[in-house]
XYZ file of C-alpha atoms in Angstrom:
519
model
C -99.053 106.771 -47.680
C -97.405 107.251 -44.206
C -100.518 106.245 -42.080
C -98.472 103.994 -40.146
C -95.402 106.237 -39.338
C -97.656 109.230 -38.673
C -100.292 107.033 -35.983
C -99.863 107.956 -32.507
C -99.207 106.233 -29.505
C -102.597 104.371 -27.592
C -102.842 104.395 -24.271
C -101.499 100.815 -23.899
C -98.164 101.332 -25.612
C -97.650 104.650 -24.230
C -97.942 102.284 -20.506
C -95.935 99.441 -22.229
C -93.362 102.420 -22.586
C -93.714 104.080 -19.497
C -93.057 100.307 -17.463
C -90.542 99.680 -19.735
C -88.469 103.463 -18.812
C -89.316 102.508 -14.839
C -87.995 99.542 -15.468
C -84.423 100.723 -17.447
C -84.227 103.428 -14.605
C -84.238 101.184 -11.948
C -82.014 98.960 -13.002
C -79.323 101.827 -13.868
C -79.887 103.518 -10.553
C -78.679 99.600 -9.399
C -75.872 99.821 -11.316
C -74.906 102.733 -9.485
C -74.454 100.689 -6.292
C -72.087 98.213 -8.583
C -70.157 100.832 -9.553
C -69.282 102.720 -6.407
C -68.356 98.846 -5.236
C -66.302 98.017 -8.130
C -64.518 101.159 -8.897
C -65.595 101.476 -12.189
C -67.271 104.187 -13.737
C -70.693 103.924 -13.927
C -70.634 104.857 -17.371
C -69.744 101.860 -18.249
C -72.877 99.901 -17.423
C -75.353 102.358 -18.324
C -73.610 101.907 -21.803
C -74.010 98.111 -21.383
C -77.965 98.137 -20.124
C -78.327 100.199 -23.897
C -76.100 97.671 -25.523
C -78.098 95.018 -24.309
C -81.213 96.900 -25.157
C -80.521 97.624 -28.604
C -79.549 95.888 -31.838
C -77.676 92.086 -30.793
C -78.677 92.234 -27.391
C -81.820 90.808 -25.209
C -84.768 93.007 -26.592
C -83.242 93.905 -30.113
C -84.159 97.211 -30.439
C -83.158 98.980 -33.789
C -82.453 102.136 -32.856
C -80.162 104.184 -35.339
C -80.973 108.243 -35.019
C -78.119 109.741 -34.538
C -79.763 113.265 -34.564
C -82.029 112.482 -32.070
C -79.522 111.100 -30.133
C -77.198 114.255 -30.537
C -80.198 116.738 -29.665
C -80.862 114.526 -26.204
C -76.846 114.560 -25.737
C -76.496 118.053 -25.764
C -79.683 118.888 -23.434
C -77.844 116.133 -21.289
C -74.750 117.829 -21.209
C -76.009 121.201 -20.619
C -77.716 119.551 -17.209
C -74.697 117.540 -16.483
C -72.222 120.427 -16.936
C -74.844 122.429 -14.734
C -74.825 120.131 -11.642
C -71.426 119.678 -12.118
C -70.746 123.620 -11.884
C -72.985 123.651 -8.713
C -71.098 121.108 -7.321
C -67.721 123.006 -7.811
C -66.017 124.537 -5.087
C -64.263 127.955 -6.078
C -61.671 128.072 -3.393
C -60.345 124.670 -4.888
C -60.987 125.664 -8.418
C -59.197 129.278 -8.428
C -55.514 128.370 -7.454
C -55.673 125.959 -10.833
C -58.079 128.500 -13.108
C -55.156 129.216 -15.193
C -53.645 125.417 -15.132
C -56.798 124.696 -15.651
C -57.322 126.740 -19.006
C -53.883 126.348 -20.476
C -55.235 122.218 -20.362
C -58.420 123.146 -21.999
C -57.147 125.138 -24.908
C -53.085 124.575 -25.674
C -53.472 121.056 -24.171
C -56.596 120.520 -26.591
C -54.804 121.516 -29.928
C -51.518 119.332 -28.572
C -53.696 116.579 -28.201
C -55.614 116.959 -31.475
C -52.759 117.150 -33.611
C -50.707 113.971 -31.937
C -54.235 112.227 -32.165
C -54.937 112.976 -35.673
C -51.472 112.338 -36.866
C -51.780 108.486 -35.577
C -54.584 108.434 -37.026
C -53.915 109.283 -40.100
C -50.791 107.569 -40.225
C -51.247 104.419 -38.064
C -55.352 103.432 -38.889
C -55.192 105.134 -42.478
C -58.003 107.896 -41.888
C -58.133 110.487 -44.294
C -56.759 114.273 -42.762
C -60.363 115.432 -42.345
C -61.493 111.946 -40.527
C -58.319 111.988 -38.251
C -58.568 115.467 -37.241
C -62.070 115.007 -36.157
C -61.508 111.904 -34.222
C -58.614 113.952 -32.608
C -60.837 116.364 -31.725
C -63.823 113.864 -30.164
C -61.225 111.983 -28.157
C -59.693 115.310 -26.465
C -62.585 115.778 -23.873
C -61.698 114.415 -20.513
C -64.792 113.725 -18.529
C -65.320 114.935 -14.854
C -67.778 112.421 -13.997
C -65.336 109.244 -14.803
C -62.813 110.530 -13.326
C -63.924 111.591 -9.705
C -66.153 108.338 -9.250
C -62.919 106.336 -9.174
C -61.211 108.737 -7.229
C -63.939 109.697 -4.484
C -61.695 106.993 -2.341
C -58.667 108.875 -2.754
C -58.277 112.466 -1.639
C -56.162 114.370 -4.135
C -54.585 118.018 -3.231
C -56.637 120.470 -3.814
C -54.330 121.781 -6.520
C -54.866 118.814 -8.821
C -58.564 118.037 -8.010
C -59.354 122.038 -8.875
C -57.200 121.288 -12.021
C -59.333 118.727 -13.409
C -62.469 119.654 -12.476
C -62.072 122.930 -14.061
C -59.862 121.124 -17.155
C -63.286 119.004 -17.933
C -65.762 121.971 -17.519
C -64.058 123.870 -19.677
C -62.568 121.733 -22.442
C -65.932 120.734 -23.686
C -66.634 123.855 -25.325
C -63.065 124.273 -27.749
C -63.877 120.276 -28.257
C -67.357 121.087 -30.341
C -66.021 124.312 -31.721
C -63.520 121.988 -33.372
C -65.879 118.927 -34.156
C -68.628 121.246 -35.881
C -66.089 123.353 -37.751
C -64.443 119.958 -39.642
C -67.965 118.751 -39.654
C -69.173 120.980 -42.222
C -68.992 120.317 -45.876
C -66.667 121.671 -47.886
C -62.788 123.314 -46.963
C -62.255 124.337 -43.916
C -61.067 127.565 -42.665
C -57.618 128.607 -42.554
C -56.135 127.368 -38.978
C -55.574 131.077 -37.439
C -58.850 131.729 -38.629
C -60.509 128.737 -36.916
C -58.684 129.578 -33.546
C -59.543 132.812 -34.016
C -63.332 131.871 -33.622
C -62.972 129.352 -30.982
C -61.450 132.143 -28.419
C -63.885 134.734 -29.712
C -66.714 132.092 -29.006
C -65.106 131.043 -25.902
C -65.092 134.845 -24.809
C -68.515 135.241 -25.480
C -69.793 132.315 -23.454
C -67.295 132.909 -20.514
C -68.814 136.695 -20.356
C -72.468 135.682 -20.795
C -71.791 133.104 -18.349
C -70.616 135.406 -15.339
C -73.761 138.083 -16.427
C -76.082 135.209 -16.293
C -74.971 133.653 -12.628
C -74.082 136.752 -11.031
C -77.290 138.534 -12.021
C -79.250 135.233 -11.313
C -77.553 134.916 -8.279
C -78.464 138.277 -6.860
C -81.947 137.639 -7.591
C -82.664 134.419 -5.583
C -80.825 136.274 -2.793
C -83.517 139.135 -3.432
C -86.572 137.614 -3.949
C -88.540 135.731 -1.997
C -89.508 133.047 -3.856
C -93.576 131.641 -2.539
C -92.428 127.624 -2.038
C -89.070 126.451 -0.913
C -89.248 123.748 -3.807
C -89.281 126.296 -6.535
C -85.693 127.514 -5.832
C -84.193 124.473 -7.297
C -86.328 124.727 -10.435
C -85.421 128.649 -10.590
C -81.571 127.788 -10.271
C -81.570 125.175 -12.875
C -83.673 127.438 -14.823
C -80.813 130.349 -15.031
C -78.120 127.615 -15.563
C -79.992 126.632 -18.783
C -80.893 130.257 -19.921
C -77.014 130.874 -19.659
C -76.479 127.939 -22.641
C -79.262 129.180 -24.524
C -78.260 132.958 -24.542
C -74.237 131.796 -25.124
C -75.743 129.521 -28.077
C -77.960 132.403 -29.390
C -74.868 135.079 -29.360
C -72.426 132.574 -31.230
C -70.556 131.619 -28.176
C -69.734 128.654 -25.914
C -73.115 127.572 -24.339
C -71.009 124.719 -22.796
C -68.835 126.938 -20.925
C -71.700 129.586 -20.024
C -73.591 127.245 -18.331
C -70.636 125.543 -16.578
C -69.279 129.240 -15.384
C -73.119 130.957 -14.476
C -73.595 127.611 -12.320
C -70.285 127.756 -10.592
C -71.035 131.266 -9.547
C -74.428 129.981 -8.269
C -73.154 127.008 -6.546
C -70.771 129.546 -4.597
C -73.241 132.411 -4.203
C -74.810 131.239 -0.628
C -78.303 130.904 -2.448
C -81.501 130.473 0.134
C -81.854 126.749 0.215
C -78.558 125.229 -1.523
C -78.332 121.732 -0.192
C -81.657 121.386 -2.072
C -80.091 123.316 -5.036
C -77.746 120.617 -5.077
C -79.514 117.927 -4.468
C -82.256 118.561 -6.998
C -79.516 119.231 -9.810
C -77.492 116.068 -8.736
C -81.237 113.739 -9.399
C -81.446 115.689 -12.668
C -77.549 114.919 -13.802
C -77.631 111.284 -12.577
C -80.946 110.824 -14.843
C -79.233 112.791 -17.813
C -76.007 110.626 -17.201
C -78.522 107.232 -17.370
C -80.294 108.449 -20.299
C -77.421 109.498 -22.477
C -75.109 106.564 -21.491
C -78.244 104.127 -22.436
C -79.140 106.018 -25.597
C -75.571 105.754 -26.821
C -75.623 102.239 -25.879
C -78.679 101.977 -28.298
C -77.313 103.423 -31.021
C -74.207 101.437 -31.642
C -73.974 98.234 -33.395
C -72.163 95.158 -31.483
C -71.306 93.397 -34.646
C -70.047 96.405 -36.546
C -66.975 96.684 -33.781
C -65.084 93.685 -34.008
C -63.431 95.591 -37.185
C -62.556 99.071 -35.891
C -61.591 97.175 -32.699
C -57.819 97.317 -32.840
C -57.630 100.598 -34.482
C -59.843 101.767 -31.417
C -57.049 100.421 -29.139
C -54.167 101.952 -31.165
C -55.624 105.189 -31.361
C -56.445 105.087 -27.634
C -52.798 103.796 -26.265
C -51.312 106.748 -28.627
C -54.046 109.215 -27.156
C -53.273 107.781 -23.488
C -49.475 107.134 -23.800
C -48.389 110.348 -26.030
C -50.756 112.966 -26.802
C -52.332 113.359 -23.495
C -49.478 113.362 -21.471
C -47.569 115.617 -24.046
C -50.293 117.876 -23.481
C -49.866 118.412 -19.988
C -46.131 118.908 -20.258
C -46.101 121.881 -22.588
C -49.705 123.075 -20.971
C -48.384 123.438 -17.706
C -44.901 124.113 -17.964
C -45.357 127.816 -16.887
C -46.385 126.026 -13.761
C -44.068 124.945 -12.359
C -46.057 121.491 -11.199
C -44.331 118.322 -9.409
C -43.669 115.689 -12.150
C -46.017 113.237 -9.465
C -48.867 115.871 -10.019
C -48.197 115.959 -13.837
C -48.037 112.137 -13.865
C -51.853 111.236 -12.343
C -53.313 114.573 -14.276
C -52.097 112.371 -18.010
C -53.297 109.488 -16.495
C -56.614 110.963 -15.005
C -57.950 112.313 -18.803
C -60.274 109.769 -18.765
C -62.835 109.916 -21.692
C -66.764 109.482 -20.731
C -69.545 110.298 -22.767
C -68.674 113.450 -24.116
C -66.282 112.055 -27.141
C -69.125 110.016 -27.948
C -71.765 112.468 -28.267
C -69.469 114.062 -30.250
C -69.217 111.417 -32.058
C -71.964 112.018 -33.309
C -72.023 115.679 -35.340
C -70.578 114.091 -38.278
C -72.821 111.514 -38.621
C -75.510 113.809 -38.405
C -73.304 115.866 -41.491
C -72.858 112.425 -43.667
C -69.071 112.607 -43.109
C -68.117 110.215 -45.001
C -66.866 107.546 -42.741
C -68.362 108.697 -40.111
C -70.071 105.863 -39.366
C -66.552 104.152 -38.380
C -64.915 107.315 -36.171
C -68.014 106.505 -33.986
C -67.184 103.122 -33.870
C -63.603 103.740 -33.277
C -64.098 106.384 -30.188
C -67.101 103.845 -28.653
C -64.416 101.292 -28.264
C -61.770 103.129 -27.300
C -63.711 104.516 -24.577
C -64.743 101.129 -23.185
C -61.310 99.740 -23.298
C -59.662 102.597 -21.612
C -62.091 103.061 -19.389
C -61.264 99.754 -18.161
C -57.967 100.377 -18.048
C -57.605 103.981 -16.846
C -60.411 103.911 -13.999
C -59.077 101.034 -11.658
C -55.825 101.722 -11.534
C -56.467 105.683 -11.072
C -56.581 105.365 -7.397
C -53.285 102.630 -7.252
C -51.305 105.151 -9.405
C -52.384 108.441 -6.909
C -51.289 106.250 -3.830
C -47.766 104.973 -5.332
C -47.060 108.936 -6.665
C -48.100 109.798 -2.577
C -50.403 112.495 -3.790
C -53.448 110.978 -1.056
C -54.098 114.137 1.341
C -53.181 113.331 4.281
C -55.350 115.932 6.232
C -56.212 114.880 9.647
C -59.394 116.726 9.227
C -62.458 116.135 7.716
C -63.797 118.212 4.938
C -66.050 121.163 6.243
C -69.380 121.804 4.561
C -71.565 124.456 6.306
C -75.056 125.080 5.307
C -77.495 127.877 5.876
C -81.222 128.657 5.580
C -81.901 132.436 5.426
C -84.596 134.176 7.816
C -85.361 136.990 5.589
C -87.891 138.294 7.861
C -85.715 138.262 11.264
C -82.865 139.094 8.569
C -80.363 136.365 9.946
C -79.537 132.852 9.188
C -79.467 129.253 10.551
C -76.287 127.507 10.217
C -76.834 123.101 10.066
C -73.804 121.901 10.775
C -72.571 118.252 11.235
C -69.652 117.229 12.884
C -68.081 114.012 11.545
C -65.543 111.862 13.195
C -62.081 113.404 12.171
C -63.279 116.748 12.960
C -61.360 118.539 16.050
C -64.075 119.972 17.533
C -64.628 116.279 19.334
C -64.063 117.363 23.030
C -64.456 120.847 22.381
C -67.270 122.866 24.967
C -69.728 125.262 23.541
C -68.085 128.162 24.989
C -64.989 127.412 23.771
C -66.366 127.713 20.567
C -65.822 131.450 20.979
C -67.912 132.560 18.553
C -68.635 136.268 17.493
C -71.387 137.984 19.256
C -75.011 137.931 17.465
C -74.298 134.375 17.100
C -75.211 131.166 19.133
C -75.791 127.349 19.226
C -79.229 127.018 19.805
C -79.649 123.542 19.577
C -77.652 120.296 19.564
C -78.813 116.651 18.294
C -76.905 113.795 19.495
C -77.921 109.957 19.110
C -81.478 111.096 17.836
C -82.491 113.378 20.063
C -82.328 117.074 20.474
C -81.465 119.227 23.268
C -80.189 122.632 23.938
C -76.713 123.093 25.228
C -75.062 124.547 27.727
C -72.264 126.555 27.754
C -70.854 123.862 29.074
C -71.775 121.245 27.330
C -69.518 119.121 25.144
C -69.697 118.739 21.473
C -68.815 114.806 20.211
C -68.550 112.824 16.867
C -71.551 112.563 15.267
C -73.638 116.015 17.026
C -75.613 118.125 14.680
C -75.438 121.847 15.878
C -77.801 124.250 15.173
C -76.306 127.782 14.822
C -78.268 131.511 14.348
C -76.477 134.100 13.234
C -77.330 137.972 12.424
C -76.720 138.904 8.974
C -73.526 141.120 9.473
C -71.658 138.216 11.776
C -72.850 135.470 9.626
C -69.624 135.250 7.477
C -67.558 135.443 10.872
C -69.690 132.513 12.524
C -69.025 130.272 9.647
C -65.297 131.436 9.533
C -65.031 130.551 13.472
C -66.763 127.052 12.843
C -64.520 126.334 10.198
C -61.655 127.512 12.185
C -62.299 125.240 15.410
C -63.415 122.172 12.974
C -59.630 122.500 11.800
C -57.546 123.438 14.253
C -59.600 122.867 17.645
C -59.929 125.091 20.766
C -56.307 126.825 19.936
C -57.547 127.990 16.625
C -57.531 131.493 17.819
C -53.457 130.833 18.565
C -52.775 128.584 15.921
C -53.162 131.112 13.422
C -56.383 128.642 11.835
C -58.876 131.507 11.505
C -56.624 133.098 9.019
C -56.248 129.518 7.160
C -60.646 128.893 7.421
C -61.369 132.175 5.733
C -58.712 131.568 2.982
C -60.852 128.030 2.313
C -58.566 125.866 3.498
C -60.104 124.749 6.597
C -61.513 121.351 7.485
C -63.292 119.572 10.419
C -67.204 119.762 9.954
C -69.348 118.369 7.375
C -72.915 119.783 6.909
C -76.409 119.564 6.116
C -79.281 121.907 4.927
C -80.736 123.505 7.947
């Protein structure tokens, strides 16, 4: 009889439950504050609220399905990699694409094998068990790494190279996991690589067919509610992992390339794009990070402890720095740049979702390569994520831009067929002291409106723009480009932009001086 198992939740538990979730959420969404104070990545404590959830801790909640868990860490994953797409800017992104994919692909294998060899040799895995720990430990994880960094401005060079590094290793990573995950021998090597680029192709073409068609839609249709474009573009972003999944690709790396091309698309309403996908990847960050944090056992660890460690200083001392040597040596990349990118390969949760495909498999000891890659993402965590912005200071990689960081944003008028332009100028922007007129912008565009200190008032030509305004700009469609271009120009370079030679440098993407807002 299974009348017990098979009863459904009453009304009261289902509230017990529902208090207790409010309750976990709240206190994660805390712990965010902490970790923005502390410098540590807030992985970290999301993993200790589940710790102290689960099995040993406060509440002592056995929780051990590790299929569950891996169906909830892939969903999560598909909405973190989705925001995180959304969130990437292309212009930083395409000088390291290449970089960017030698890291994800020749610095993967390098990785793996160095890994798996220690492993082998130094913990006394067998081949199979050290190859697949290789391979759960060689995902580097976007979301550690810029939280410790958002402090210290890196060139765009090596911020685009890591961004793009952790969007795109993710898919090789399970390719690897799930092929030495299955019973029985494994595939000749060539053969094996041979179907992680084929899957990789697949994905990377379904992914640009999905965003660019997607994205050519929202700009096309006009859509009844303002609030459903957020739900459409998350929509397409996860209809780009199922159809990649579906064809035998990379769903990872179609959704992370279709939302890219979204996030850069100029859809109708994108700060709410964004801002909507950022809620939904914070709550799939808190609910993964405490669900892994359920699942593992404190007092299993203490034995897989210093393996953990050994593995990890090989992984953080050899393998991933060897990896970026012979990844980017066609690069031709400063030793300092090399330097932070080894030390920046932080691991998040990624490895230990991963972690868990073999468990769901019955590898044998699988059990302990979870435990091994739980610790050693703790402890290096620890050590990696504090002293990331130390080590990008003493290499003198800050950038030193006088500028602030220029984010125009625009609300279409379909109807009038033009566009409002919100723009916010922040302190270190040069258009401080600079007069409306002087703004020079191109004809079928205007200021309209200015708010300073709270209230709103429209400007002369005359007046003069300070720290801290919000403009309002409307531009016709076919001068909308040029407006932003202009605003971009004068944020950087100030009045003389036009002699400076800074309009050239804004619509290459390299200007700075504005910061924005929807509109």
């Amino acid at each position: 009889m299974r009348e017990g198992k098979d009863r459904p939740l009453t009304v009261h538990q289902l509230n017990q439950l529902l208090l207790i979730s409010s309750l976990v959420l709240l206190i994660a969404v805390a712990a965010v504050r902490i970790s923005s104070r502390s410098g540590l990545p807030s992985l970290l404590l999301y993993l200790g609220i589940g710790v102290a959830i689960g099995q040993d801790g406060f509440f002592n909640v056995k929780f051990d399905n590790a299929e569950l868990t891996q169906v909830i860490g892939y969903a999560a994953l598909v909405v973190i990699l989705a925001e995180g797409g959304l969130g990437t800017k292309w212009k930083e992104v395409k000088p390291a694409l290449t970089a960017a994919a030698a890291l994800s692909t020749v610095g993967v294998g390098v990785s793996v094998g160095v890994t798996a060899t220690a492993a082998h040799f130094l913990i006394g895995l067998e081949w199979r068990q050290a190859l697949i720990l290789g391979a759960v430990v060689s995902s580097t994880d976007a979301a550690a790494v810029f939280s410790v960094l958002r402090k210290v401005p890196l060139p765009s060079r090596v911020t685009g190279a890591l961004e793009a590094e952790s969007g795109f290793n993710d898919a090789p990573v399970v390719i690897i996991v799930v092929a030495l995950s299955v019973y029985g021998p494994v595939e000749h090597w060539y053969v094996l690589i041979g179907e992680i680029f084929l899957e990789l192709a697949i994905g990377a073409c379904i992914g640009v067919a999905v965003g660019w068609v997607g994205a050519f839609a929202l700009r096309h249709v006009a859509l009844p509610a303002s609030g459903l474009y957020p739900i459409a573009v998350m929509a397409i972003a996860v209809s780009a992992y199922a159809l990649g999944a579906t064809a035998h690709g990379s769903g990872f790396l179609a959704v992370y390339i279709a939302s890219v091309i979204l996030g850069n698309s100029r859809l109708p309403h994108a700060p709410a794009n964004r801002g909507f996908a950022e809620g939904l990847g914070w709550i799939a960050q808190i609910g993964m990070f405490v669900l892994l944090g359920l699942l593992v056992t404190p007092h299993e660890l203490g034995d897989d402890f210093w393996p953990a460690v050994i593995v990890g200083l090989v992984l953080t001392m050899v393998a991933r720095p060897l990896s970026v040597l012979i990844s980017l040596l066609p690069f031709r990349i400063p030793w300092q740049e090399q330097a932070l990118m080894s030390w920046a390969g932080l691991r998040g949760a990624v490895p230990i979702i991963l972690a868990t495909i073999p468990m769901v498999s019955y590898i044998e000891g699988s059990r302990r390569i979870f435990n091994v890659v739980f610790v050693l993402v703790v402890v290096y965590t620890l050590v990696q994520g504090p002293t990331l912005p130390w080590l990008a200071r003493a290499l003198r990689l800050g950038n030193s831009s006088g500028a602030a960081d220029l984010g125009i944003e625009s609300a279409p008028l379909e109807r009038l067929r033009g566009h409002l332009l919100s723009v916010a100028i922040p302190k270190r922007s040069k258009m401080h002291g600079v007069e409306v007129a002087e703004l020079r912008l191109p004809p079928g565009s205007a200021v309209t409106l200015v708010v300073r200190d709270g209230k709103s008032f429209v400007p002369l030509p005359s007046t003069v723009l300070r720290r801290g305004d919000e403009l309002l700009v409307v531009a016709t469609d076919p001068v909308r480009d040029a407006a932003e271009r202009r605003l971009r120009a004068v944020g950087q370079g100030g009045k003389l932009a036009g002699w400076l030679g800074t309009d050239t440098e804004a619509s290459a993407g390299t200007g700075a001086g504005l910061g924005g807002r929807s509109g």
